[in-house]
Amino acid sequence: MTTEPDALHAERYRVVASRDARFDGQFVTAVHSTGIYCRPSCPARTPRESGVTFYRTSAAAHLAGFRACKRCLPEATPGSPEWDLREDVAGRAMRLVLDGVVERDGVPGLAARVGYSERQLSRIMTAELGAGPKALSRAHRAQTARTLLTSSDLPIADVAFAAGFASVRQFNETVREVFAVTPTELRARRTLRPVADGALHVHLPARAPFDAQGLLDWHALHALPRTEEVQVDDTGRVTSYGRVLDLPGGAAWFSASAAVPGMAGRGTGIDLRVRVTDLADLPTLVARVRSYFDLDADPEAVDAVLGAVPELADAVSRVPGIRLPGAVDPHEIVFRTLIGQQVSVAAARTAQARLVAALGSPVPSAIASDALLFPSAAVVADRGHEVLRGPAARVDTILRVAAALADGSLVVDGGQSLDELRAGLLAVKGIGPWTADYVALRVRHHPDVFLHSDLAVRNGAQELGLPGSARALSLWSERVAPWRSYLTMHCWRPIVDRATATATAGATHTTTAAPAARKDER
């Protein structure tokens, strides 16, 4: 591992001395005298500056012989926002590790996905992150196990397999080695008690401030019947959003609602209810939900840059902690984006719902009743012509993309770099810059994508007092890099708020797909 620069060491020590919770999850502090590592905000007495080493990941700290602090639980934090921003090999590989690629395909599969040999990849990740793929995957399994033990009602034996361990014995040994307690002792700290609704309950933390309602409204306005579901209260406010999705082990379902800080020991974040066909898919589902709700973002860093610009100060003050909508199925996002080009969201939802109704796969009733999975690329390529309507050029593009995704000649996933993802999409006839950038914002979850050509973005920008033309707006946006994706969300926000208000005015207390807003999907 490379030696930590003195300036970086001093900077991180100042963070630890101030117990700044904003940096929890971004690095850990290993204390030489105690042999433990802590989150930056640990309430314990601050150690001497010369008596600590800072590590980018808990896996690196563990490899160096340190154990997790029982007091501050460094694994009980949001993940690092660094992985969404980094475009290098280590960042791409880390996103795939979090999605469970090592558990499914091993280190050879991970190396193949990023285009390096196993040896090269291990050397790069060890140099950059202090640990290789196997150690990082093991740490991720341990973190998942801790999450399930302390915030779910899953039986301990099932936690072992849900977290990706090959055996209960391996699970017990790892938990004791990493956390210096037994799984039973960790379970004793559980804040969530069993609820007899047939679902697994998990709490997912996020950094404050967190605009959970904004994301619930966003997803509700785009929800498709029988694939997504929205729960509203008596006033029409969206209280939860859920959907079915396809995972390696089979169909799964989740429903997410904003956590109430302080209730049952919870902090800021999302309360999740889950049903999966295969428990081994649970870490992948959790990772995708974290991306879907942007739970690993650093909102104070984003708001500090955007809020310092006079034209955006009021918007940031009004909606602190705005988040990006992610993706649980990259191929689905591609198809929904292509279908929604140059039409209202209502019209797009109608066409997308027709595709799901005709070609979607039924979900086992034990997972969700009367639900359909969004059709796969192979199914759309084979039968999409029976269902798709609209301009012939658009239909041809969708079928062309479906065939390319199905045969692997086009790859769209969160492990790619931004340039790689955009280049692959733009190489397909019929796909333009707006489509490539929108998919990048959702699938790659990149924080610095600005959709300056989007009509709704330009309209919203004018409401905020920003330039109205696409070129002028694009140039203006450079002052808030590298957080231009969040600028996109602030520009969209007035349109989403009006659409939500319209939907709320006629809403009833039910579970349904919400009405839609207009947006230029070019």
Short mmCIF file of C-alpha atoms in Angstrom, two decimals:
data_model
loop_
_atom_site.label_atom_id
_atom_site.label_comp_id
_atom_site.label_asym_id
_atom_site.label_seq_id
_atom_site.Cartn_x
_atom_site.Cartn_y
_atom_site.Cartn_z
CA MET A 1 0.00 0.00 0.00
CA THR A 2 1.30 3.46 -0.81
CA THR A 3 2.36 5.74 2.04
CA GLU A 4 -0.25 8.32 2.99
CA PRO A 5 0.88 11.88 2.14
CA ASP A 6 1.52 14.07 5.20
CA ALA A 7 -0.94 16.74 4.03
CA LEU A 8 -3.73 14.19 3.56
CA HIS A 9 -2.96 12.63 6.93
CA ALA A 10 -3.18 16.04 8.61
CA GLU A 11 -6.43 16.85 6.81
CA ARG A 12 -8.06 13.60 7.86
CA TYR A 13 -6.83 14.01 11.42
CA ARG A 14 -8.58 17.39 11.59
CA VAL A 15 -11.77 15.68 10.43
CA VAL A 16 -11.42 13.05 13.16
CA ALA A 17 -10.63 15.65 15.82
CA SER A 18 -13.83 17.52 14.90
CA ARG A 19 -15.83 14.24 14.78
CA ASP A 20 -17.29 15.31 11.44
CA ALA A 21 -19.98 12.76 10.51
CA ARG A 22 -20.01 13.96 6.90
CA PHE A 23 -16.92 11.84 6.28
CA ASP A 24 -18.27 8.62 7.77
CA GLY A 25 -17.93 5.90 5.13
CA GLN A 26 -15.25 7.78 3.18
CA PHE A 27 -12.30 6.50 5.23
CA VAL A 28 -11.59 4.77 8.54
CA THR A 29 -9.17 5.62 11.35
CA ALA A 30 -6.96 2.78 12.61
CA VAL A 31 -5.72 3.39 16.16
CA HIS A 32 -2.33 1.77 16.80
CA SER A 33 -2.64 1.50 20.59
CA THR A 34 -6.00 -0.30 20.59
CA GLY A 35 -5.83 -2.27 17.34
CA ILE A 36 -9.27 -1.06 16.24
CA TYR A 37 -10.54 1.10 13.39
CA CYS A 38 -13.31 3.67 13.70
CA ARG A 39 -15.49 5.94 11.64
CA PRO A 40 -14.35 9.61 11.61
CA SER A 41 -17.16 10.68 13.96
CA CYS A 42 -16.43 8.06 16.63
CA PRO A 43 -17.26 9.62 20.04
CA ALA A 44 -14.24 8.00 21.74
CA ARG A 45 -11.32 10.15 22.89
CA THR A 46 -9.32 11.42 19.94
CA PRO A 47 -6.01 9.55 19.68
CA ARG A 48 -2.64 11.21 19.02
CA GLU A 49 -2.06 12.23 15.40
CA SER A 50 1.07 10.10 15.26
CA GLY A 51 -0.79 7.12 16.63
CA VAL A 52 -3.25 6.60 13.79
CA THR A 53 -3.27 5.45 10.18
CA PHE A 54 -6.09 6.27 7.79
CA TYR A 55 -7.37 3.72 5.29
CA ARG A 56 -9.66 4.22 2.30
CA THR A 57 -11.56 1.01 3.04
CA SER A 58 -12.32 -1.14 6.06
CA ALA A 59 -10.90 -4.10 4.11
CA ALA A 60 -7.49 -2.40 4.08
CA ALA A 61 -7.68 -1.73 7.81
CA HIS A 62 -8.62 -5.33 8.48
CA LEU A 63 -5.77 -6.64 6.33
CA ALA A 64 -3.41 -4.49 8.40
CA GLY A 65 -4.57 -6.29 11.55
CA PHE A 66 -7.22 -3.91 12.91
CA ARG A 67 -10.77 -4.75 14.03
CA ALA A 68 -13.96 -2.72 13.80
CA CYS A 69 -14.88 -0.49 16.74
CA LYS A 70 -17.79 -1.89 18.75
CA ARG A 71 -18.82 1.59 19.85
CA CYS A 72 -19.10 3.49 16.57
CA LEU A 73 -19.69 0.51 14.20
CA PRO A 74 -17.78 1.91 11.17
CA GLU A 75 -19.63 -0.48 8.84
CA ALA A 76 -22.99 1.06 9.82
CA THR A 77 -22.47 4.08 7.57
CA PRO A 78 -23.45 5.04 4.04
CA GLY A 79 -20.91 4.02 1.42
CA SER A 80 -18.36 6.34 -0.11
CA PRO A 81 -19.61 8.77 -2.80
CA GLU A 82 -16.20 8.30 -4.38
CA TRP A 83 -17.30 5.23 -6.35
CA ASP A 84 -19.88 7.16 -8.37
CA LEU A 85 -17.33 9.84 -9.23
CA ARG A 86 -14.24 7.78 -10.02
CA GLU A 87 -13.70 6.73 -13.62
CA ASP A 88 -10.50 4.73 -13.16
CA VAL A 89 -10.12 0.95 -13.01
CA ALA A 90 -10.30 0.83 -9.22
CA GLY A 91 -13.54 2.82 -9.17
CA ARG A 92 -15.13 0.71 -11.91
CA ALA A 93 -14.10 -2.50 -10.17
CA MET A 94 -15.37 -1.30 -6.79
CA ARG A 95 -18.83 -0.60 -8.22
CA LEU A 96 -18.94 -4.17 -9.54
CA VAL A 97 -17.72 -5.59 -6.22
CA LEU A 98 -20.59 -3.81 -4.46
CA ASP A 99 -23.03 -5.29 -6.99
CA GLY A 100 -21.87 -8.80 -6.04
CA VAL A 101 -19.89 -9.68 -9.17
CA VAL A 102 -17.14 -11.42 -7.15
CA GLU A 103 -19.68 -13.63 -5.38
CA ARG A 104 -21.34 -14.55 -8.67
CA ASP A 105 -18.42 -14.73 -11.11
CA GLY A 106 -15.31 -14.75 -8.93
CA VAL A 107 -12.25 -12.54 -9.37
CA PRO A 108 -11.77 -13.84 -12.96
CA GLY A 109 -15.24 -12.57 -13.84
CA LEU A 110 -14.54 -9.20 -12.25
CA ALA A 111 -11.23 -8.88 -14.10
CA ALA A 112 -12.89 -9.74 -17.41
CA ARG A 113 -15.57 -7.09 -16.86
CA VAL A 114 -12.98 -4.32 -16.47
CA GLY A 115 -10.62 -5.69 -19.14
CA TYR A 116 -7.60 -6.53 -17.01
CA SER A 117 -5.86 -9.70 -15.91
CA GLU A 118 -6.52 -10.91 -12.37
CA ARG A 119 -2.95 -10.07 -11.37
CA GLN A 120 -3.09 -6.57 -12.82
CA LEU A 121 -6.45 -5.86 -11.24
CA SER A 122 -5.31 -7.08 -7.82
CA ARG A 123 -2.18 -4.93 -8.03
CA ILE A 124 -4.17 -1.81 -9.05
CA MET A 125 -6.83 -2.20 -6.35
CA THR A 126 -4.28 -2.94 -3.63
CA ALA A 127 -2.28 0.15 -4.58
CA GLU A 128 -5.35 2.39 -4.77
CA LEU A 129 -7.59 0.98 -2.04
CA GLY A 130 -5.27 -0.98 0.22
CA ALA A 131 -6.91 -4.33 -0.53
CA GLY A 132 -7.46 -6.64 -3.49
CA PRO A 133 -10.78 -7.87 -4.92
CA LYS A 134 -11.10 -10.88 -2.59
CA ALA A 135 -10.49 -8.82 0.55
CA LEU A 136 -12.87 -6.08 -0.60
CA SER A 137 -15.54 -8.64 -1.40
CA ARG A 138 -15.05 -10.28 1.99
CA ALA A 139 -15.40 -6.90 3.70
CA HIS A 140 -18.56 -6.23 1.71
CA ARG A 141 -19.99 -9.58 2.86
CA ALA A 142 -19.14 -8.71 6.45
CA GLN A 143 -20.80 -5.31 6.12
CA THR A 144 -23.90 -6.90 4.62
CA ALA A 145 -23.98 -9.43 7.45
CA ARG A 146 -23.75 -6.66 10.04
CA THR A 147 -26.57 -4.74 8.33
CA LEU A 148 -28.81 -7.81 8.29
CA LEU A 149 -27.98 -8.79 11.87
CA THR A 150 -28.61 -5.34 13.34
CA SER A 151 -31.44 -3.99 11.20
CA SER A 152 -33.39 -6.97 9.86
CA ASP A 153 -35.53 -9.80 11.20
CA LEU A 154 -33.82 -12.53 9.12
CA PRO A 155 -32.80 -15.63 11.13
CA ILE A 156 -29.07 -15.72 11.86
CA ALA A 157 -28.46 -18.88 9.83
CA ASP A 158 -30.15 -17.29 6.81
CA VAL A 159 -28.08 -14.13 7.26
CA ALA A 160 -24.95 -16.17 6.51
CA PHE A 161 -26.13 -17.20 3.06
CA ALA A 162 -27.91 -13.93 2.32
CA ALA A 163 -24.62 -12.09 2.91
CA GLY A 164 -22.83 -14.35 0.43
CA PHE A 165 -20.97 -16.72 2.74
CA ALA A 166 -20.46 -20.32 1.62
CA SER A 167 -21.17 -21.76 5.07
CA VAL A 168 -22.37 -20.77 8.52
CA ARG A 169 -18.96 -21.63 9.91
CA GLN A 170 -17.22 -19.23 7.50
CA PHE A 171 -19.79 -16.60 8.41
CA ASN A 172 -19.23 -17.04 12.16
CA GLU A 173 -15.45 -16.89 11.80
CA THR A 174 -15.53 -13.77 9.63
CA VAL A 175 -17.92 -11.87 11.90
CA ARG A 176 -15.81 -12.69 14.97
CA GLU A 177 -12.61 -11.76 13.18
CA VAL A 178 -13.85 -8.46 11.73
CA PHE A 179 -16.09 -7.22 14.56
CA ALA A 180 -14.62 -9.08 17.57
CA VAL A 181 -18.12 -10.24 18.56
CA THR A 182 -20.28 -13.20 17.64
CA PRO A 183 -23.24 -12.93 15.27
CA THR A 184 -25.56 -13.43 18.25
CA GLU A 185 -23.97 -10.48 20.04
CA LEU A 186 -24.40 -8.32 16.96
CA ARG A 187 -28.03 -9.42 16.67
CA ALA A 188 -28.60 -8.23 20.24
CA ARG A 189 -28.08 -4.67 18.94
CA ARG A 190 -30.94 -4.99 16.48
CA THR A 191 -33.18 -1.95 16.37
CA LEU A 192 -35.83 -3.42 14.07
CA ARG A 193 -38.17 -6.01 15.50
CA PRO A 194 -39.93 -8.72 13.46
CA VAL A 195 -43.11 -7.73 11.63
CA ALA A 196 -45.49 -10.45 10.47
CA ASP A 197 -45.96 -9.32 6.87
CA GLY A 198 -43.87 -11.97 5.10
CA ALA A 199 -41.14 -9.52 4.06
CA LEU A 200 -37.58 -8.97 5.20
CA HIS A 201 -37.11 -5.55 6.83
CA VAL A 202 -33.83 -3.66 6.45
CA HIS A 203 -32.79 -0.10 7.30
CA LEU A 204 -30.39 1.56 4.83
CA PRO A 205 -28.58 4.66 6.15
CA ALA A 206 -27.96 7.88 4.21
CA ARG A 207 -26.13 11.10 4.97
CA ALA A 208 -28.27 14.04 6.04
CA PRO A 209 -29.81 16.09 4.59
CA PHE A 210 -31.74 13.60 2.49
CA ASP A 211 -34.57 14.64 0.16
CA ALA A 212 -36.30 11.26 0.34
CA GLN A 213 -39.69 12.71 -0.57
CA GLY A 214 -38.29 14.14 -3.80
CA LEU A 215 -37.12 10.71 -4.96
CA LEU A 216 -40.36 9.03 -3.90
CA ASP A 217 -42.24 11.62 -5.97
CA TRP A 218 -39.86 11.18 -8.93
CA HIS A 219 -40.21 7.42 -9.06
CA ALA A 220 -43.97 7.65 -8.49
CA LEU A 221 -44.41 9.95 -11.50
CA HIS A 222 -42.69 7.38 -13.73
CA ALA A 223 -44.21 4.23 -12.20
CA LEU A 224 -45.57 1.47 -14.47
CA PRO A 225 -48.64 -0.58 -13.48
CA ARG A 226 -47.88 -4.17 -12.41
CA THR A 227 -44.13 -3.51 -12.30
CA GLU A 228 -44.02 -0.60 -9.86
CA GLU A 229 -46.36 0.37 -7.04
CA VAL A 230 -46.93 3.59 -5.16
CA GLN A 231 -48.58 4.00 -1.76
CA VAL A 232 -50.14 7.36 -0.93
CA ASP A 233 -51.73 8.63 2.28
CA ASP A 234 -55.08 10.36 2.72
CA THR A 235 -53.63 13.67 1.55
CA GLY A 236 -52.19 12.14 -1.62
CA ARG A 237 -48.57 12.32 -0.43
CA VAL A 238 -46.41 9.46 -1.66
CA THR A 239 -45.40 7.39 1.38
CA SER A 240 -43.69 4.44 -0.29
CA TYR A 241 -42.49 3.23 -3.65
CA GLY A 242 -41.99 -0.40 -4.61
CA ARG A 243 -41.29 -2.55 -7.63
CA VAL A 244 -40.36 -5.99 -8.89
CA LEU A 245 -37.04 -6.69 -10.57
CA ASP A 246 -35.09 -9.59 -11.96
CA LEU A 247 -31.92 -10.68 -10.13
CA PRO A 248 -29.47 -13.52 -10.88
CA GLY A 249 -31.34 -15.92 -8.59
CA GLY A 250 -34.84 -14.98 -9.76
CA ALA A 251 -37.52 -12.37 -9.25
CA ALA A 252 -37.43 -10.01 -6.28
CA TRP A 253 -39.58 -7.23 -4.83
CA PHE A 254 -38.89 -4.27 -2.59
CA SER A 255 -40.83 -1.41 -1.11
CA ALA A 256 -39.03 1.69 0.17
CA SER A 257 -40.17 4.47 2.48
CA ALA A 258 -38.36 7.32 4.19
CA ALA A 259 -37.03 6.38 7.61
CA VAL A 260 -38.10 8.48 10.57
CA PRO A 261 -34.87 9.46 12.38
CA GLY A 262 -34.94 8.50 16.04
CA MET A 263 -37.69 5.91 15.67
CA ALA A 264 -36.47 2.52 16.96
CA GLY A 265 -32.88 3.77 16.86
CA ARG A 266 -32.94 4.58 13.14
CA GLY A 267 -31.10 7.43 11.52
CA THR A 268 -31.59 9.20 8.20
CA GLY A 269 -32.20 6.82 5.31
CA ILE A 270 -34.62 4.34 3.79
CA ASP A 271 -36.68 1.62 5.44
CA LEU A 272 -36.84 -1.30 3.06
CA ARG A 273 -39.14 -4.31 2.82
CA VAL A 274 -37.83 -7.10 0.62
CA ARG A 275 -38.82 -10.45 -0.85
CA VAL A 276 -36.29 -12.42 -2.91
CA THR A 277 -36.37 -15.78 -4.65
CA ASP A 278 -32.76 -16.49 -3.61
CA LEU A 279 -31.35 -15.04 -0.38
CA ALA A 280 -27.93 -14.83 -2.04
CA ASP A 281 -29.35 -11.99 -4.19
CA LEU A 282 -29.99 -9.80 -1.16
CA PRO A 283 -26.62 -7.94 -1.18
CA THR A 284 -27.07 -7.16 -4.88
CA LEU A 285 -30.60 -5.89 -4.29
CA VAL A 286 -29.47 -3.71 -1.38
CA ALA A 287 -26.60 -2.28 -3.47
CA ARG A 288 -28.98 -1.44 -6.31
CA VAL A 289 -31.52 0.17 -3.99
CA ARG A 290 -28.73 2.26 -2.47
CA SER A 291 -27.92 3.49 -5.98
CA TYR A 292 -31.61 3.87 -6.87
CA PHE A 293 -32.05 6.33 -3.98
CA ASP A 294 -28.53 7.81 -4.11
CA LEU A 295 -27.92 6.85 -0.49
CA ASP A 296 -24.13 7.14 -0.70
CA ALA A 297 -24.12 10.76 -1.86
CA ASP A 298 -22.34 13.51 0.08
CA PRO A 299 -25.15 16.10 0.17
CA GLU A 300 -23.23 18.72 2.10
CA ALA A 301 -20.44 18.73 -0.49
CA VAL A 302 -23.01 19.03 -3.29
CA ASP A 303 -25.07 21.71 -1.57
CA ALA A 304 -21.95 23.70 -0.65
CA VAL A 305 -21.01 24.07 -4.33
CA LEU A 306 -24.51 24.63 -5.70
CA GLY A 307 -25.64 26.82 -2.82
CA ALA A 308 -22.65 29.14 -3.23
CA VAL A 309 -23.98 30.22 -6.65
CA PRO A 310 -26.43 33.13 -6.11
CA GLU A 311 -28.92 31.88 -8.71
CA LEU A 312 -29.18 28.49 -6.96
CA ALA A 313 -29.02 29.54 -3.31
CA ASP A 314 -32.81 29.66 -2.84
CA ALA A 315 -33.35 26.32 -4.62
CA VAL A 316 -30.73 24.58 -2.47
CA SER A 317 -32.16 26.16 0.68
CA ARG A 318 -35.65 25.02 -0.33
CA VAL A 319 -34.56 21.44 -1.20
CA PRO A 320 -31.42 20.51 0.73
CA GLY A 321 -29.97 17.09 0.06
CA ILE A 322 -31.50 16.61 -3.40
CA ARG A 323 -30.69 13.17 -4.83
CA LEU A 324 -30.32 11.41 -8.20
CA PRO A 325 -32.67 8.64 -9.38
CA GLY A 326 -30.59 5.55 -10.14
CA ALA A 327 -31.33 2.25 -11.86
CA VAL A 328 -32.03 -1.29 -10.70
CA ASP A 329 -32.02 -2.66 -14.27
CA PRO A 330 -29.76 -0.86 -16.80
CA HIS A 331 -31.42 -2.42 -19.85
CA GLU A 332 -34.85 -1.34 -18.65
CA ILE A 333 -33.63 2.26 -18.37
CA VAL A 334 -32.34 2.14 -21.95
CA PHE A 335 -35.68 0.93 -23.32
CA ARG A 336 -37.76 3.31 -21.24
CA THR A 337 -35.59 6.22 -22.34
CA LEU A 338 -35.89 5.31 -26.04
CA ILE A 339 -39.64 4.81 -25.79
CA GLY A 340 -40.03 8.12 -23.97
CA GLN A 341 -38.20 10.29 -26.47
CA GLN A 342 -40.04 13.49 -27.50
CA VAL A 343 -43.30 12.57 -25.78
CA SER A 344 -44.85 13.41 -22.44
CA VAL A 345 -44.16 11.15 -19.48
CA ALA A 346 -47.85 10.18 -19.55
CA ALA A 347 -47.59 9.05 -23.16
CA ALA A 348 -44.29 7.30 -22.45
CA ARG A 349 -45.82 5.44 -19.50
CA THR A 350 -48.72 4.31 -21.65
CA ALA A 351 -46.36 2.85 -24.27
CA GLN A 352 -44.08 1.32 -21.65
CA ALA A 353 -47.01 -0.22 -19.80
CA ARG A 354 -48.28 -1.72 -23.05
CA LEU A 355 -44.86 -3.32 -23.60
CA VAL A 356 -44.83 -4.76 -20.08
CA ALA A 357 -48.40 -6.08 -20.34
CA ALA A 358 -47.65 -7.84 -23.63
CA LEU A 359 -44.12 -9.12 -23.07
CA GLY A 360 -43.43 -8.96 -19.33
CA SER A 361 -42.70 -12.14 -17.39
CA PRO A 362 -45.03 -13.04 -14.50
CA VAL A 363 -43.60 -12.94 -10.99
CA PRO A 364 -44.24 -15.82 -8.54
CA SER A 365 -47.08 -14.94 -6.18
CA ALA A 366 -44.80 -15.54 -3.19
CA ILE A 367 -42.75 -12.55 -4.32
CA ALA A 368 -45.54 -10.23 -5.53
CA SER A 369 -49.11 -10.82 -6.63
CA ASP A 370 -50.20 -10.05 -10.20
CA ALA A 371 -46.85 -8.48 -11.05
CA LEU A 372 -44.81 -8.50 -14.25
CA LEU A 373 -41.09 -8.07 -14.79
CA PHE A 374 -40.00 -5.61 -17.44
CA PRO A 375 -39.22 -7.66 -20.58
CA SER A 376 -35.62 -8.65 -21.22
CA ALA A 377 -33.59 -7.40 -24.18
CA ALA A 378 -33.87 -10.80 -25.86
CA VAL A 379 -37.67 -10.75 -25.62
CA VAL A 380 -37.89 -7.17 -26.92
CA ALA A 381 -35.57 -8.06 -29.83
CA ASP A 382 -37.70 -11.08 -30.72
CA ARG A 383 -41.22 -9.76 -30.19
CA GLY A 384 -40.97 -6.00 -29.75
CA HIS A 385 -42.25 -5.39 -33.28
CA GLU A 386 -45.61 -6.84 -32.20
CA VAL A 387 -46.12 -4.18 -29.52
CA LEU A 388 -44.04 -1.09 -30.21
CA ARG A 389 -45.79 1.86 -31.84
CA GLY A 390 -44.66 5.23 -33.11
CA PRO A 391 -42.27 6.48 -35.79
CA ALA A 392 -40.67 3.63 -37.72
CA ALA A 393 -37.16 5.02 -37.11
CA ARG A 394 -37.69 4.93 -33.34
CA VAL A 395 -39.07 1.41 -33.40
CA ASP A 396 -36.13 0.28 -35.53
CA THR A 397 -33.71 1.86 -33.06
CA ILE A 398 -35.33 0.10 -30.11
CA LEU A 399 -35.20 -3.27 -31.87
CA ARG A 400 -31.60 -2.64 -32.95
CA VAL A 401 -30.60 -1.78 -29.39
CA ALA A 402 -32.46 -4.80 -28.00
CA ALA A 403 -30.62 -7.14 -30.35
CA ALA A 404 -27.26 -5.58 -29.47
CA LEU A 405 -27.91 -5.82 -25.73
CA ALA A 406 -29.09 -9.41 -26.10
CA ASP A 407 -26.03 -10.61 -28.03
CA GLY A 408 -23.56 -8.58 -25.92
CA SER A 409 -22.30 -6.32 -28.71
CA LEU A 410 -23.68 -3.37 -26.69
CA VAL A 411 -22.88 -3.27 -22.97
CA VAL A 412 -24.69 -0.94 -20.58
CA ASP A 413 -23.95 -1.33 -16.87
CA GLY A 414 -22.83 0.65 -13.85
CA GLY A 415 -19.30 -0.76 -13.97
CA GLN A 416 -18.40 1.19 -17.09
CA SER A 417 -16.69 4.54 -17.24
CA LEU A 418 -18.83 7.47 -18.31
CA ASP A 419 -16.97 7.82 -21.62
CA GLU A 420 -17.20 4.08 -22.33
CA LEU A 421 -20.93 3.97 -21.68
CA ARG A 422 -21.67 7.06 -23.79
CA ALA A 423 -19.46 5.92 -26.66
CA GLY A 424 -21.16 2.53 -26.81
CA LEU A 425 -24.61 4.09 -26.96
CA LEU A 426 -23.70 6.81 -29.47
CA ALA A 427 -22.25 4.18 -31.81
CA VAL A 428 -25.77 2.76 -32.27
CA LYS A 429 -27.70 4.32 -35.15
CA GLY A 430 -30.63 6.31 -33.83
CA ILE A 431 -29.17 7.17 -30.40
CA GLY A 432 -28.19 10.78 -29.81
CA PRO A 433 -26.41 12.70 -27.05
CA TRP A 434 -29.52 13.32 -24.91
CA THR A 435 -30.33 9.60 -24.72
CA ALA A 436 -26.71 8.68 -23.95
CA ASP A 437 -26.45 11.32 -21.23
CA TYR A 438 -29.79 10.48 -19.62
CA VAL A 439 -28.87 6.78 -19.50
CA ALA A 440 -25.49 7.73 -18.05
CA LEU A 441 -27.12 9.78 -15.31
CA ARG A 442 -29.45 6.93 -14.36
CA VAL A 443 -27.35 3.80 -15.01
CA ARG A 444 -23.83 5.05 -14.38
CA HIS A 445 -25.23 7.29 -11.63
CA HIS A 446 -22.55 9.80 -12.47
CA PRO A 447 -22.77 13.06 -10.45
CA ASP A 448 -21.55 15.34 -13.25
CA VAL A 449 -23.97 14.90 -16.17
CA PHE A 450 -25.98 17.95 -17.24
CA LEU A 451 -28.88 17.52 -19.67
CA HIS A 452 -28.70 21.01 -21.13
CA SER A 453 -30.66 20.05 -24.26
CA ASP A 454 -33.66 18.74 -22.31
CA LEU A 455 -36.62 21.08 -22.75
CA ALA A 456 -37.87 20.55 -19.18
CA VAL A 457 -34.38 21.23 -17.82
CA ARG A 458 -34.18 24.47 -19.81
CA ASN A 459 -37.65 25.53 -18.67
CA GLY A 460 -36.80 24.76 -15.07
CA ALA A 461 -33.46 26.56 -15.42
CA GLN A 462 -35.25 29.71 -16.58
CA GLU A 463 -37.50 29.54 -13.52
CA LEU A 464 -34.33 29.50 -11.43
CA GLY A 465 -32.96 32.52 -13.28
CA LEU A 466 -30.41 30.61 -15.36
CA PRO A 467 -29.74 31.02 -19.11
CA GLY A 468 -32.48 29.70 -21.38
CA SER A 469 -30.57 28.54 -24.45
CA ALA A 470 -28.98 25.09 -24.46
CA ARG A 471 -25.48 26.35 -25.28
CA ALA A 472 -25.49 29.19 -22.76
CA LEU A 473 -26.91 26.88 -20.08
CA SER A 474 -24.26 24.26 -20.79
CA LEU A 475 -21.48 26.84 -20.42
CA TRP A 476 -23.05 28.25 -17.25
CA SER A 477 -23.28 24.78 -15.67
CA GLU A 478 -19.50 24.36 -15.65
CA ARG A 479 -19.28 26.52 -12.55
CA VAL A 480 -20.93 23.77 -10.45
CA ALA A 481 -18.85 20.83 -11.70
CA PRO A 482 -18.44 18.05 -10.62
CA TRP A 483 -22.06 18.10 -9.39
CA ARG A 484 -23.95 18.98 -12.57
CA SER A 485 -26.27 15.96 -12.31
CA TYR A 486 -27.67 17.54 -9.15
CA LEU A 487 -28.12 20.80 -11.05
CA THR A 488 -30.18 18.78 -13.54
CA MET A 489 -32.39 17.60 -10.68
CA HIS A 490 -32.86 21.13 -9.35
CA CYS A 491 -33.89 22.27 -12.84
CA TRP A 492 -36.38 19.41 -13.11
CA ARG A 493 -37.71 19.96 -9.62
CA PRO A 494 -40.30 22.71 -10.39
CA ILE A 495 -41.85 20.50 -13.11
CA VAL A 496 -41.91 17.45 -10.84
CA ASP A 497 -43.40 19.47 -7.97
CA ARG A 498 -46.22 20.79 -10.15
CA ALA A 499 -46.96 17.33 -11.51
CA THR A 500 -46.95 15.91 -7.99
CA ALA A 501 -49.31 18.64 -6.81
CA THR A 502 -51.67 17.88 -9.70
CA ALA A 503 -51.57 14.17 -8.88
CA THR A 504 -52.09 14.87 -5.18
CA ALA A 505 -55.16 17.02 -5.85
CA GLY A 506 -57.02 14.04 -7.29
CA ALA A 507 -55.38 11.24 -5.30
CA THR A 508 -57.06 8.67 -3.10
CA HIS A 509 -55.57 6.46 -0.40
CA THR A 510 -54.54 3.49 -2.51
CA THR A 511 -51.69 1.57 -4.01
CA THR A 512 -51.36 2.55 -7.63
CA ALA A 513 -49.10 3.96 -10.26
CA ALA A 514 -49.12 7.75 -10.03
CA PRO A 515 -50.19 10.16 -12.78
CA ALA A 516 -47.46 11.57 -14.97
CA ALA A 517 -45.82 14.90 -15.64
CA ARG A 518 -44.77 16.31 -18.97
CA LYS A 519 -41.11 16.14 -19.85
CA ASP A 520 -39.21 16.39 -23.11
CA GLU A 521 -37.57 12.96 -23.47
CA ARG A 522 -35.25 13.80 -26.34
#
